[in-house]
Amino acid sequence: MKNTKTIFKLFTLFEYEEEEAFLEKQHKEGWKVVSFKLPGFYKFEKCQAEDMIYRIDFTNENGANNSEYKQMFADNGWEFLWSVNGFSIFRKLRASASEANNEIFTDNASKLQMLQKIHQRRLLPLITIFLCAVVPNFIRAINHEFGASAINMIFTLFFSAMFVFYTYVFVKSIVKIKELKEKLQ
């Protein structure tokens, strides 16, 4: 029987709760996550099935290089797994005593602050790329300005796919931000 598996799964910027639930489900089924590689490859090892909690935090600095940041979580029972692209992943055994022990945020204001940081540092640059590179090239592609050669068709398909992908990410992110703000207020 295989002791490792790799799963490809993409989550948008604001789908951190869905990502947490995905990791928790895998652990309950006896697969603990051991690494992550962009753009969405999770490597799991066979383990004893446990009710683990996974939490994701977004920080200004790289969590892997900030010992005070990691120690703060360790003092509260959280195991630091990795930090990638500003997102840090933690896990610990679910505490049966109180739900507060199972959260990394102590209040809704902290969660909203994290959402605002994600929006400012990740979503705004994506919007800039979308407006300055993807949209103009998508318009050129649909107006057939690239020509009819095979390479030009590849450009057309590429920028069309990028347009669809970015539009999906933005719509999904806006809906998720709205849902989370309503939930937290």
XYZ file of C-alpha atoms in Angstrom:
185
model
C 0.000 0.000 0.000
C 1.222 3.450 -0.892
C 2.311 5.622 2.069
C 2.251 8.960 0.227
C -0.042 10.689 -2.196
C -0.102 14.012 -4.006
C -3.310 15.921 -4.644
C -3.632 18.911 -6.949
C -6.199 21.388 -5.624
C -6.475 25.129 -6.290
C -7.920 27.582 -3.814
C -8.399 31.277 -4.503
C -7.048 33.932 -2.147
C -10.139 34.077 0.022
C -10.942 30.356 0.124
C -8.770 29.750 3.161
C -11.673 28.190 5.107
C -12.266 25.694 2.300
C -8.537 24.886 2.240
C -8.543 24.361 6.017
C -11.550 22.017 5.707
C -9.830 20.096 2.888
C -6.693 19.529 5.008
C -8.783 18.542 8.054
C -10.776 16.023 6.012
C -7.598 14.431 4.667
C -6.183 14.104 8.198
C -9.426 12.530 9.474
C -9.066 9.983 6.669
C -5.497 9.167 7.763
C -3.482 11.460 5.488
C -1.439 14.283 7.035
C -0.120 17.005 4.785
C 3.674 17.200 4.720
C 4.378 19.733 1.981
C 2.906 22.124 -0.508
C 4.250 23.311 -3.869
C 2.769 26.081 -5.976
C 0.463 26.131 -7.875
C -1.517 23.689 -5.710
C 0.250 20.375 -5.134
C -0.289 18.955 -1.641
C 1.809 15.981 -0.567
C 0.317 13.708 2.111
C 1.731 10.853 4.188
C -0.276 7.984 5.632
C -0.867 8.525 9.362
C -3.227 7.623 12.164
C -6.605 9.248 11.544
C -7.014 12.155 13.980
C -9.328 15.114 14.409
C -6.797 17.825 13.594
C -7.504 21.504 13.064
C -5.724 23.369 10.295
C -5.588 27.153 10.281
C -4.173 29.606 7.766
C -2.832 33.046 8.603
C -1.684 35.806 6.295
C 1.208 37.863 7.570
C 3.372 40.745 6.368
C 6.587 38.800 6.752
C 7.561 35.297 5.832
C 6.435 33.186 8.798
C 9.194 30.664 8.224
C 11.800 33.340 9.019
C 10.077 34.983 12.007
C 10.835 33.034 15.180
C 8.658 35.267 17.428
C 5.670 34.732 15.150
C 6.119 30.953 15.148
C 6.758 30.880 18.914
C 3.495 32.752 19.605
C 1.585 29.972 17.838
C 3.688 27.197 19.426
C 2.896 28.613 22.883
C -0.782 28.054 22.081
C -0.269 24.481 20.886
C -0.066 25.121 17.139
C 2.437 23.268 14.962
C 3.909 25.461 12.217
C 3.918 23.576 8.909
C 5.143 26.047 6.297
C 4.825 29.545 4.960
C 4.379 30.229 1.275
C 3.548 33.451 -0.509
C 2.704 35.192 2.785
C 0.329 32.455 3.994
C 1.341 30.373 7.025
C -0.231 26.997 7.763
C -0.662 25.624 11.303
C -2.262 22.529 12.801
C -3.084 21.044 16.184
C -5.266 18.377 17.716
C -8.849 19.608 18.110
C -9.491 20.697 21.698
C -12.749 19.364 23.037
C -12.966 21.905 25.868
C -13.647 25.159 24.055
C -14.020 26.390 20.517
C -11.795 29.390 21.357
C -8.833 27.016 21.756
C -9.394 25.855 18.186
C -9.005 29.282 16.580
C -5.961 31.411 15.841
C -7.976 34.620 15.795
C -9.388 35.836 19.087
C -11.990 38.158 17.581
C -13.738 39.092 14.352
C -11.756 42.328 14.051
C -8.530 40.297 13.696
C -10.084 38.165 10.963
C -11.305 41.251 9.106
C -7.824 42.760 9.398
C -6.372 39.629 7.773
C -8.891 39.884 4.916
C -7.918 43.518 4.352
C -4.208 42.592 4.234
C -4.911 39.867 1.669
C -6.960 42.297 -0.393
C -4.285 45.019 -0.350
C -1.239 42.815 -0.900
C -2.554 40.154 -3.250
C -5.793 41.116 -4.961
C -4.862 44.693 -5.945
C -1.661 43.605 -7.779
C -3.674 40.919 -9.588
C -6.193 43.539 -10.689
C -3.330 45.683 -12.028
C -1.922 42.750 -14.035
C -5.425 41.936 -15.260
C -6.141 45.490 -16.434
C -2.702 46.221 -17.895
C -1.774 42.916 -19.519
C -4.579 40.407 -19.756
C -7.506 42.616 -20.834
C -5.666 44.506 -23.630
C -4.230 41.284 -25.046
C -7.597 39.533 -24.737
C -9.191 42.389 -26.720
C -6.442 42.137 -29.350
C -7.034 38.387 -29.531
C -10.794 38.617 -30.038
C -10.250 41.353 -32.668
C -7.907 38.967 -34.519
C -4.968 41.377 -34.306
C -2.582 38.494 -33.665
C -3.150 37.080 -37.143
C -3.944 33.567 -38.257
C -0.689 31.703 -37.662
C -0.458 28.849 -35.163
C 1.599 30.932 -32.726
C -0.962 33.710 -32.866
C -3.734 31.211 -32.190
C -1.784 30.024 -29.134
C -1.584 33.649 -27.917
C -5.316 34.027 -28.466
C -6.080 30.865 -26.505
C -3.628 31.784 -23.746
C -5.024 35.281 -23.178
C -8.583 33.982 -23.437
C -7.828 31.393 -20.750
C -6.125 34.059 -18.602
C -9.154 36.353 -19.015
C -11.533 33.595 -17.896
C -9.271 32.571 -14.989
C -8.753 36.122 -13.682
C -12.459 36.916 -14.036
C -13.288 33.779 -12.038
C -10.775 34.677 -9.291
C -12.079 38.252 -9.001
C -15.750 37.303 -8.911
C -15.104 34.492 -6.433
C -12.960 36.776 -4.263
C -15.502 39.592 -4.201
C -18.295 37.179 -3.255
C -16.117 35.579 -0.569
C -15.082 38.945 0.911
C -18.730 39.986 1.098
C -19.754 36.696 2.739
C -16.942 36.838 5.276
C -17.593 40.473 6.164
C -21.294 39.748 6.700
C -20.433 36.693 8.795
C -17.905 38.567 10.923
C -19.928 41.731 11.543
